[in-house]
Short mmCIF file of N, CA and C in Angstrom, two decimals:
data_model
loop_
_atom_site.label_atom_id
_atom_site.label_comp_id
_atom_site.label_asym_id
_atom_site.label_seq_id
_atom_site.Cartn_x
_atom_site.Cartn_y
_atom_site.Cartn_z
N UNK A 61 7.00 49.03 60.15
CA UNK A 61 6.26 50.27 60.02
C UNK A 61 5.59 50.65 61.34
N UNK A 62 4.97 49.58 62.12
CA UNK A 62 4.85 49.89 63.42
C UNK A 62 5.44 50.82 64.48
N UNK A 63 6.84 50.18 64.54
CA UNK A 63 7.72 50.85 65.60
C UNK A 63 7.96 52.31 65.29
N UNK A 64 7.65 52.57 63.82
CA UNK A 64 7.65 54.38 63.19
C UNK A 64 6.80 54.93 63.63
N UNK A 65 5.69 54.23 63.17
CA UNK A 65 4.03 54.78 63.58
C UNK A 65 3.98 55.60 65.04
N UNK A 66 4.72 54.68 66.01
CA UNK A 66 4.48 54.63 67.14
C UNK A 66 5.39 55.81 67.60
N UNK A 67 6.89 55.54 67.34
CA UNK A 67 7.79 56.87 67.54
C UNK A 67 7.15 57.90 67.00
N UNK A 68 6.44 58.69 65.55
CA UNK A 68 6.05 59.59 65.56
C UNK A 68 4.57 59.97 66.19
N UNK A 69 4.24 58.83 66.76
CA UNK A 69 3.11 59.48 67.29
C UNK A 69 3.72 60.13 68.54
N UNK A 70 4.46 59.45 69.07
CA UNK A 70 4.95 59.77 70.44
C UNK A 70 5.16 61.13 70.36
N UNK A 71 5.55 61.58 69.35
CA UNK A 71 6.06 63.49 70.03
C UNK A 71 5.37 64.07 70.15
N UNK A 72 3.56 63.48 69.83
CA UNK A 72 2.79 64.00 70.25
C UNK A 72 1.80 63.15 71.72
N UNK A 73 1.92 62.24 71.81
CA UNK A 73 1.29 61.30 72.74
C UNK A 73 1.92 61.92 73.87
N UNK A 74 3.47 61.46 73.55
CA UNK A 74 4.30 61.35 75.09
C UNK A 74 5.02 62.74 75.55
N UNK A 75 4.55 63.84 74.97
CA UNK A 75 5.20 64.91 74.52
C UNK A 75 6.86 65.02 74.35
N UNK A 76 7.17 64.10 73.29
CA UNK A 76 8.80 64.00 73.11
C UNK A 76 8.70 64.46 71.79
N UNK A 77 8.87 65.81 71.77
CA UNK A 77 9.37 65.86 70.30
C UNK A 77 10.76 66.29 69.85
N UNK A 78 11.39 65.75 71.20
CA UNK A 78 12.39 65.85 71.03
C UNK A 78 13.14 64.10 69.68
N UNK A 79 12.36 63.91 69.91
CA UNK A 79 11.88 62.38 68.78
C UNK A 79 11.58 62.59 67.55
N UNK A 80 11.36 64.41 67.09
CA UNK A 80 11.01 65.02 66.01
C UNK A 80 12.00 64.55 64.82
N UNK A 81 13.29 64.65 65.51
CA UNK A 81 14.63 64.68 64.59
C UNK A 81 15.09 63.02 64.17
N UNK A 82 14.06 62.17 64.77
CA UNK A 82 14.58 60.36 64.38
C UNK A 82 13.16 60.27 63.18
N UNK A 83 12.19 61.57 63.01
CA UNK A 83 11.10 60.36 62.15
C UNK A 83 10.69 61.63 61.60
N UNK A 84 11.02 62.39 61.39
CA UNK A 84 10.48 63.87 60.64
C UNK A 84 11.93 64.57 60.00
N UNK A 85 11.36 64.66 58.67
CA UNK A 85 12.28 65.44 58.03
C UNK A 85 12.48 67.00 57.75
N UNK A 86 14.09 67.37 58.10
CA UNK A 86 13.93 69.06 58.59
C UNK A 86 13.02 69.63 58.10
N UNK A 87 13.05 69.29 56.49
CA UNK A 87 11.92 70.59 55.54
C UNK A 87 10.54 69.73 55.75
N UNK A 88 10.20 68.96 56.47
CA UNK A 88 8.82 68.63 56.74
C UNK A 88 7.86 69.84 56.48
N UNK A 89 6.95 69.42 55.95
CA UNK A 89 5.63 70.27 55.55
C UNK A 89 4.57 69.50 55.89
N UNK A 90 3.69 70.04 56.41
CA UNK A 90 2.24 70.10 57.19
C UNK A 90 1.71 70.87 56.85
N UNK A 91 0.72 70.31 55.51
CA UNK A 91 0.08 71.25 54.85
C UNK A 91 -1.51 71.65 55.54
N UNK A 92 -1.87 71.29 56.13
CA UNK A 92 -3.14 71.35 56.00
C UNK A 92 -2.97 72.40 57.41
N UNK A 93 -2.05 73.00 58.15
CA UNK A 93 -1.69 73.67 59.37
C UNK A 93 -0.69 74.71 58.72
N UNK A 94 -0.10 74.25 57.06
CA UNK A 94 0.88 75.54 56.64
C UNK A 94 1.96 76.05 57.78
N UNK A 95 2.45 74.54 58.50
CA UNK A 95 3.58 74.01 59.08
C UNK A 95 4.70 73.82 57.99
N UNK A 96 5.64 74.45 58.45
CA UNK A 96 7.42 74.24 57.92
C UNK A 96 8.46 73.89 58.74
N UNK A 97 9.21 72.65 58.88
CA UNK A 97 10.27 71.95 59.50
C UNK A 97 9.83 71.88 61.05
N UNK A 98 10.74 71.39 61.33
CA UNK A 98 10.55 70.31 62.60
C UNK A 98 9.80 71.57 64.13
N UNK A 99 11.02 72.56 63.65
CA UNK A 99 10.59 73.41 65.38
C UNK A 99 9.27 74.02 64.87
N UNK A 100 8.28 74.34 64.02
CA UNK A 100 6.81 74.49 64.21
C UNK A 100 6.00 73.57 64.52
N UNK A 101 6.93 72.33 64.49
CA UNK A 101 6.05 71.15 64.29
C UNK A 101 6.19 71.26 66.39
N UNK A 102 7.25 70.95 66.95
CA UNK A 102 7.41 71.07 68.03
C UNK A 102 6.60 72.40 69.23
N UNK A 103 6.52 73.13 68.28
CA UNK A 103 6.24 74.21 68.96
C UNK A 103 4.17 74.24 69.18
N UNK A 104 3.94 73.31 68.48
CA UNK A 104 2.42 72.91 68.31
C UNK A 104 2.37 71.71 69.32
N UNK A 105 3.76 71.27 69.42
CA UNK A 105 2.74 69.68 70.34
C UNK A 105 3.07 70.58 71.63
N UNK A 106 4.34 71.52 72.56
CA UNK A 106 4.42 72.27 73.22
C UNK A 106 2.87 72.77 74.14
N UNK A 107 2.42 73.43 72.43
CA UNK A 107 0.91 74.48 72.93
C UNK A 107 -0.13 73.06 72.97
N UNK A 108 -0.35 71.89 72.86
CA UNK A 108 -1.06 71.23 72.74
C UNK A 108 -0.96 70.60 74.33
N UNK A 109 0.04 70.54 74.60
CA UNK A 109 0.38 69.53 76.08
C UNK A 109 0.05 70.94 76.98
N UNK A 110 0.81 71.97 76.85
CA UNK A 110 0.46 73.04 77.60
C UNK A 110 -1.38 73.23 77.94
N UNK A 111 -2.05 72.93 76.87
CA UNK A 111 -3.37 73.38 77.21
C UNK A 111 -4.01 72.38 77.68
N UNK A 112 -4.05 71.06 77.21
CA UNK A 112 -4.77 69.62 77.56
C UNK A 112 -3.61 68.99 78.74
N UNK A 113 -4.40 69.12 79.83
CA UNK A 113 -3.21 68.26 80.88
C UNK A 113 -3.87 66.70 80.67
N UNK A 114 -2.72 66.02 80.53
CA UNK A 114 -2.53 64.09 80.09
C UNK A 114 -2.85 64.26 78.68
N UNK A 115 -2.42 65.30 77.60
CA UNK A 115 -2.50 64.63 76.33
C UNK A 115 -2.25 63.90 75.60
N UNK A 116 -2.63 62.70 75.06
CA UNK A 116 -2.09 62.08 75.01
C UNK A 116 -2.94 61.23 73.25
N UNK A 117 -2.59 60.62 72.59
CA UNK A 117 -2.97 59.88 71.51
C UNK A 117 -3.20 58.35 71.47
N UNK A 118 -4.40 58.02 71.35
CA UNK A 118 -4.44 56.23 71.21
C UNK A 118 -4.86 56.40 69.50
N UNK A 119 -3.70 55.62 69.29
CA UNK A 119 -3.81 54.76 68.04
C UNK A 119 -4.68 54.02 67.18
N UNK A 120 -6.15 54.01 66.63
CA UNK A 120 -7.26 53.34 66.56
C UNK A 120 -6.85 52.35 65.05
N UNK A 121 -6.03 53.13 64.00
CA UNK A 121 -5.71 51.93 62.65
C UNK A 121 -4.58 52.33 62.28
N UNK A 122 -3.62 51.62 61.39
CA UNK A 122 -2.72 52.42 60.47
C UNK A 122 -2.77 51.69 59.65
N UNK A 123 -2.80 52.32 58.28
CA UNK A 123 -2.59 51.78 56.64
C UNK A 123 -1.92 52.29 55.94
N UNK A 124 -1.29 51.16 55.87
CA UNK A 124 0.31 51.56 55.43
C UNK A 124 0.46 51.31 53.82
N UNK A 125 1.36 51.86 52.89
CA UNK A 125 1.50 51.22 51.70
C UNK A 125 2.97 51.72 51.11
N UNK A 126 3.68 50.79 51.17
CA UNK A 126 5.02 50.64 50.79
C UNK A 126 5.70 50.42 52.04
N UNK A 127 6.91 50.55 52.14
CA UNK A 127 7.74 49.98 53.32
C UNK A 127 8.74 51.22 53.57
N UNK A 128 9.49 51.91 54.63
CA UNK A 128 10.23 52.86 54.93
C UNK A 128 11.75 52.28 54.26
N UNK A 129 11.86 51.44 53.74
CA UNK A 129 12.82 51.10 52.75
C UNK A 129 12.94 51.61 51.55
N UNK A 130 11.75 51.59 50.67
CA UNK A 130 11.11 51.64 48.99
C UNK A 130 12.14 53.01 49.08
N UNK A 131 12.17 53.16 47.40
CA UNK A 131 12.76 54.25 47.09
C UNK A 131 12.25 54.92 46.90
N UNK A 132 10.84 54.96 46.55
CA UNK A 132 9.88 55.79 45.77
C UNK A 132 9.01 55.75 47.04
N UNK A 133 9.23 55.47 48.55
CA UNK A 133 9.09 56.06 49.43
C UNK A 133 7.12 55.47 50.28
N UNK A 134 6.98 55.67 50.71
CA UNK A 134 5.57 55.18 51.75
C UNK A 134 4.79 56.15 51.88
N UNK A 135 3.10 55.49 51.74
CA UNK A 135 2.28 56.82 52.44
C UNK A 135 1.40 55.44 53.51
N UNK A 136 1.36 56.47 54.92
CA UNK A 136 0.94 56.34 56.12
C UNK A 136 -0.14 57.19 56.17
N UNK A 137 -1.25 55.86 56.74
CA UNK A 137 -2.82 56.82 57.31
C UNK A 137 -2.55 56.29 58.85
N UNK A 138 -2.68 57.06 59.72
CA UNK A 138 -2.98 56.83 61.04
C UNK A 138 -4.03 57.36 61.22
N UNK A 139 -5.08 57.10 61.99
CA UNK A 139 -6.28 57.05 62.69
C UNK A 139 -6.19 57.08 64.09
N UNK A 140 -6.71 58.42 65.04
CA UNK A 140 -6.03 58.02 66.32
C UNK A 140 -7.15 59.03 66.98
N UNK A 141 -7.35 58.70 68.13
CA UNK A 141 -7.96 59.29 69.12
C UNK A 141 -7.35 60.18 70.01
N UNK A 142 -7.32 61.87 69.86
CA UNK A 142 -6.58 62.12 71.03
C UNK A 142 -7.25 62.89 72.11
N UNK A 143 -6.88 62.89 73.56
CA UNK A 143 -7.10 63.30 74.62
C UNK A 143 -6.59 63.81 75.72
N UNK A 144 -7.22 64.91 76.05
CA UNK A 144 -7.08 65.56 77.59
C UNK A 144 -8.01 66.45 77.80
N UNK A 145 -7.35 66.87 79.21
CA UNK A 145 -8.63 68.01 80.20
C UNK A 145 -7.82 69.60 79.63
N UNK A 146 -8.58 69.94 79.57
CA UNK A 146 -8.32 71.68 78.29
C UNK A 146 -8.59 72.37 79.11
N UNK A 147 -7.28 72.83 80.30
CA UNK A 147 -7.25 73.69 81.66
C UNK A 147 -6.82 75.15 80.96
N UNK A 148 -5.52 75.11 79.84
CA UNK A 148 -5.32 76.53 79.67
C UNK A 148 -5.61 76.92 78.32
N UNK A 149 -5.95 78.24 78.07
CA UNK A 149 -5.85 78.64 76.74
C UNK A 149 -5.51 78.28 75.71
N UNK A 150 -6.08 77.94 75.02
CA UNK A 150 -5.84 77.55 73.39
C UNK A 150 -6.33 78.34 71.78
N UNK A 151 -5.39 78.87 71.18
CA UNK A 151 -5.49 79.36 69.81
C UNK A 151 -6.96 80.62 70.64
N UNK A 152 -6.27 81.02 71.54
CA UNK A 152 -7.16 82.22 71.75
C UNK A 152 -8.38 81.65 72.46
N UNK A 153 -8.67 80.91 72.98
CA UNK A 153 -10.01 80.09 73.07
C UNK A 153 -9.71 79.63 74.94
N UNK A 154 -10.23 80.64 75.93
CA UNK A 154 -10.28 79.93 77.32
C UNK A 154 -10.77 78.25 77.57
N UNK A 155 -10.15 77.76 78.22
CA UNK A 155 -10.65 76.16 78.81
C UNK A 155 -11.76 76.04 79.17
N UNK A 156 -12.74 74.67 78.98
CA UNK A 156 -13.69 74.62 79.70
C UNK A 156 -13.35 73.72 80.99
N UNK A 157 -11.95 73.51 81.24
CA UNK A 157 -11.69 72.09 82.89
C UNK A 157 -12.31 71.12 82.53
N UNK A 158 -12.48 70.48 81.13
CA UNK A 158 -13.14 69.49 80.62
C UNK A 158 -12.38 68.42 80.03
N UNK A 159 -12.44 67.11 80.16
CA UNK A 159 -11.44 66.35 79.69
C UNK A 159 -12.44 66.20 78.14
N UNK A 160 -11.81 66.33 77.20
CA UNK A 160 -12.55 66.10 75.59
C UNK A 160 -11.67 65.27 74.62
N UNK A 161 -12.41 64.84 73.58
CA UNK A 161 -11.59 64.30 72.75
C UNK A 161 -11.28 64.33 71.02
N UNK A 162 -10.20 64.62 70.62
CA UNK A 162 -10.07 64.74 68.81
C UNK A 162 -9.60 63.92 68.10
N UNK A 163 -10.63 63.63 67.68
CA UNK A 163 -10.59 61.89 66.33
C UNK A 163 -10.01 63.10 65.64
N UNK A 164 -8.99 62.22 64.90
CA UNK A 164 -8.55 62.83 63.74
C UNK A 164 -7.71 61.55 62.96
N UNK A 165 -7.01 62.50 62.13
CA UNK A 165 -5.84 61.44 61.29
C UNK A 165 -4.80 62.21 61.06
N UNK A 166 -3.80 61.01 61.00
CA UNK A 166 -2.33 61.64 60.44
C UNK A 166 -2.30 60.93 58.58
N UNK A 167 -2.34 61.82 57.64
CA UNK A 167 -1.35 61.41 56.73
C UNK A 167 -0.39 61.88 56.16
N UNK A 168 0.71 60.56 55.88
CA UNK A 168 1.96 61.35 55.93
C UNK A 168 2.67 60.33 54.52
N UNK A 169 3.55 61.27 53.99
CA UNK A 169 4.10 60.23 53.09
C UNK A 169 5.80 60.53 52.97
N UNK A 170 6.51 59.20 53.36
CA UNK A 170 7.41 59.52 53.82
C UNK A 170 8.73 59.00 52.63
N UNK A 171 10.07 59.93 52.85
CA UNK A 171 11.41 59.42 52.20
C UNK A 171 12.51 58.95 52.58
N UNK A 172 13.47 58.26 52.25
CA UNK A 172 14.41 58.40 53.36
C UNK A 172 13.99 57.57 54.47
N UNK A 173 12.79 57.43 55.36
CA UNK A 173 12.91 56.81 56.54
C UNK A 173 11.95 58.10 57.47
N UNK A 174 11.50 59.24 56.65
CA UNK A 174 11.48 60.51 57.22
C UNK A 174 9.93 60.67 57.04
N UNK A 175 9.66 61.44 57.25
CA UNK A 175 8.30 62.11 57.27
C UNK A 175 8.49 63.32 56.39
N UNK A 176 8.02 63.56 55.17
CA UNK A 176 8.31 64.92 54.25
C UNK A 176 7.48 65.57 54.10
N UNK A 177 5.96 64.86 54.15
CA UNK A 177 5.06 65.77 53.99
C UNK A 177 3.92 65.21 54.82
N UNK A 178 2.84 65.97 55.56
CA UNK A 178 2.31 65.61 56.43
C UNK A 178 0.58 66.09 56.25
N UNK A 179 -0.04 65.83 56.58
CA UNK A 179 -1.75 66.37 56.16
C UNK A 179 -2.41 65.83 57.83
N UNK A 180 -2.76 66.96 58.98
CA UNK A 180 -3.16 66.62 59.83
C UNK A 180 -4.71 67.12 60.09
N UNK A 181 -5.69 65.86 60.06
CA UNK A 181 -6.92 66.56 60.53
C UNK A 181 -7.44 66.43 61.71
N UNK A 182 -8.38 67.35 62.32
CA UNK A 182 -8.96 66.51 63.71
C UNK A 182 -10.15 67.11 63.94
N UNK A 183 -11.43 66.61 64.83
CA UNK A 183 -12.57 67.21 64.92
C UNK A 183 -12.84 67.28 66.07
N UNK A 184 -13.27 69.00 66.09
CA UNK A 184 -13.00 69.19 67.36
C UNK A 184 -14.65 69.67 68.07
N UNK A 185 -15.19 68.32 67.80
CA UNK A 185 -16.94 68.30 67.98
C UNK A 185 -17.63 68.23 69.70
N UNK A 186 -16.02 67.99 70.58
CA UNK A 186 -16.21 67.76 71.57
C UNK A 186 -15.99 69.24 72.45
N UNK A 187 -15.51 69.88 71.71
CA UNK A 187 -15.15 71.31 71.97
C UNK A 187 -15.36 72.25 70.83
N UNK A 188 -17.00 72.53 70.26
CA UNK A 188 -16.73 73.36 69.38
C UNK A 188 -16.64 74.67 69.01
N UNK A 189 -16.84 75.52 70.47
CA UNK A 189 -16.17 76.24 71.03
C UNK A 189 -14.42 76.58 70.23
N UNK A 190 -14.04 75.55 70.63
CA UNK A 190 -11.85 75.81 69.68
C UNK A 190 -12.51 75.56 68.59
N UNK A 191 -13.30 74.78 68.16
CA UNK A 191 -12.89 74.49 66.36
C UNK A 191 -13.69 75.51 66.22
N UNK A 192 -14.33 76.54 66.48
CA UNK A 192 -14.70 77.35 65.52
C UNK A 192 -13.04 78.71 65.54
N UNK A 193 -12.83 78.73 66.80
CA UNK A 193 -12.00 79.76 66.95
C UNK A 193 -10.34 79.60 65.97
N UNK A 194 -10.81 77.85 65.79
CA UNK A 194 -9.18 76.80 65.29
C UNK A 194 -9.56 77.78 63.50
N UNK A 195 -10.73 77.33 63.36
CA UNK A 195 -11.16 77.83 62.05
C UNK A 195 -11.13 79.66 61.49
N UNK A 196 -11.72 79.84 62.50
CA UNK A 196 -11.47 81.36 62.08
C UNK A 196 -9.98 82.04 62.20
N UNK A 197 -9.43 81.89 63.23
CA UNK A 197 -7.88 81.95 63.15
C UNK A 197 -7.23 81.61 62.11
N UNK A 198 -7.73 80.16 61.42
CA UNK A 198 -6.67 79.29 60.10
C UNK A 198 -7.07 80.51 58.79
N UNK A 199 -8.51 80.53 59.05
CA UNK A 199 -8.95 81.65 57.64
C UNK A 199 -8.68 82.75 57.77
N UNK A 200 -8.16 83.28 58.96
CA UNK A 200 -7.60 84.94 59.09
C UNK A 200 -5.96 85.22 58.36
N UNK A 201 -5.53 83.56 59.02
CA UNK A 201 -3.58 83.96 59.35
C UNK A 201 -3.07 82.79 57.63
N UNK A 202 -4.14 82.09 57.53
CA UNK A 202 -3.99 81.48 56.22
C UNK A 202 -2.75 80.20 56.90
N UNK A 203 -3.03 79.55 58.15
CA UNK A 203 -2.30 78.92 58.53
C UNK A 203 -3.25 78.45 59.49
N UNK A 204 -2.28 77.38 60.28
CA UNK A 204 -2.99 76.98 62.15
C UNK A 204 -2.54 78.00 63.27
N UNK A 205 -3.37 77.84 64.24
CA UNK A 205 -3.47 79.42 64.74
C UNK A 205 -1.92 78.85 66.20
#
């Protein structure tokens, strides 16, 4: 379960999401962003690396329950720290040239070997500046901005 953990973090750590298509499944859903299949999913770590230069994710727990074998499939909590300096525009929101950071979590519960459904949170207390703008955008467009 490790070596998964780690590949899907990567398409957002290492910006490979081109890695989207080995650990995410096409009709992936990301509900809590009202994300559908892989290229929205890509198109978010894109605007994420674009705005934070060295973004990147450290890993702080994962709790796992079932195995990417089971038939009746696994749910994954990751716990992770992520970071960079927030040089360009984001979700409408100018940079402060500040390196900051968003605790958040991944949960995901997966089939197949895949990622099917996804629930991403993060707090953005170090910049709350974006999370208010992350927020009002999500409650305008009824999605992530």
């Amino acid at each position: 379960m490790t070596e998964f953990v780690y590949k899907a973090c990567h398409i957002w750590s290492q910006k490979q999401p081109e890695l989207a298509h080995e650990v995410l499944h096409e009709n992936l859903v990301e509900h809590c962003w009202n994300v559908k299949g892989i290229k929205e999913i890509q198109e978010i770590c894109y605007a994420m690396h674009n705005a934070f230069e060295g973004y990147h994710l450290d890993i702080e727990d994962v709790i796992a329950e079932g195995t990417l074998k089971d038939e009746a499939g696994a749910k994954v909590t990751v716990r992770f720290t992520a970071h960079g300096k927030w040089v360009n525009p984001y979700c409408g929101v100018e940079p402060n040239n500040e390196d900051i950071k968003f605790p958040g979590c991944f949960i995901w519960l997966i089939n197949g070997g895949k990622v099917t459904n996804s629930w991403i949170y993060q707090s953005y207390a170090d910049a709350p500046e974006l999370g208010y703008a992350v927020l009002k955008l999500s409650k305008e467009n009824g999605a992530f901005c």
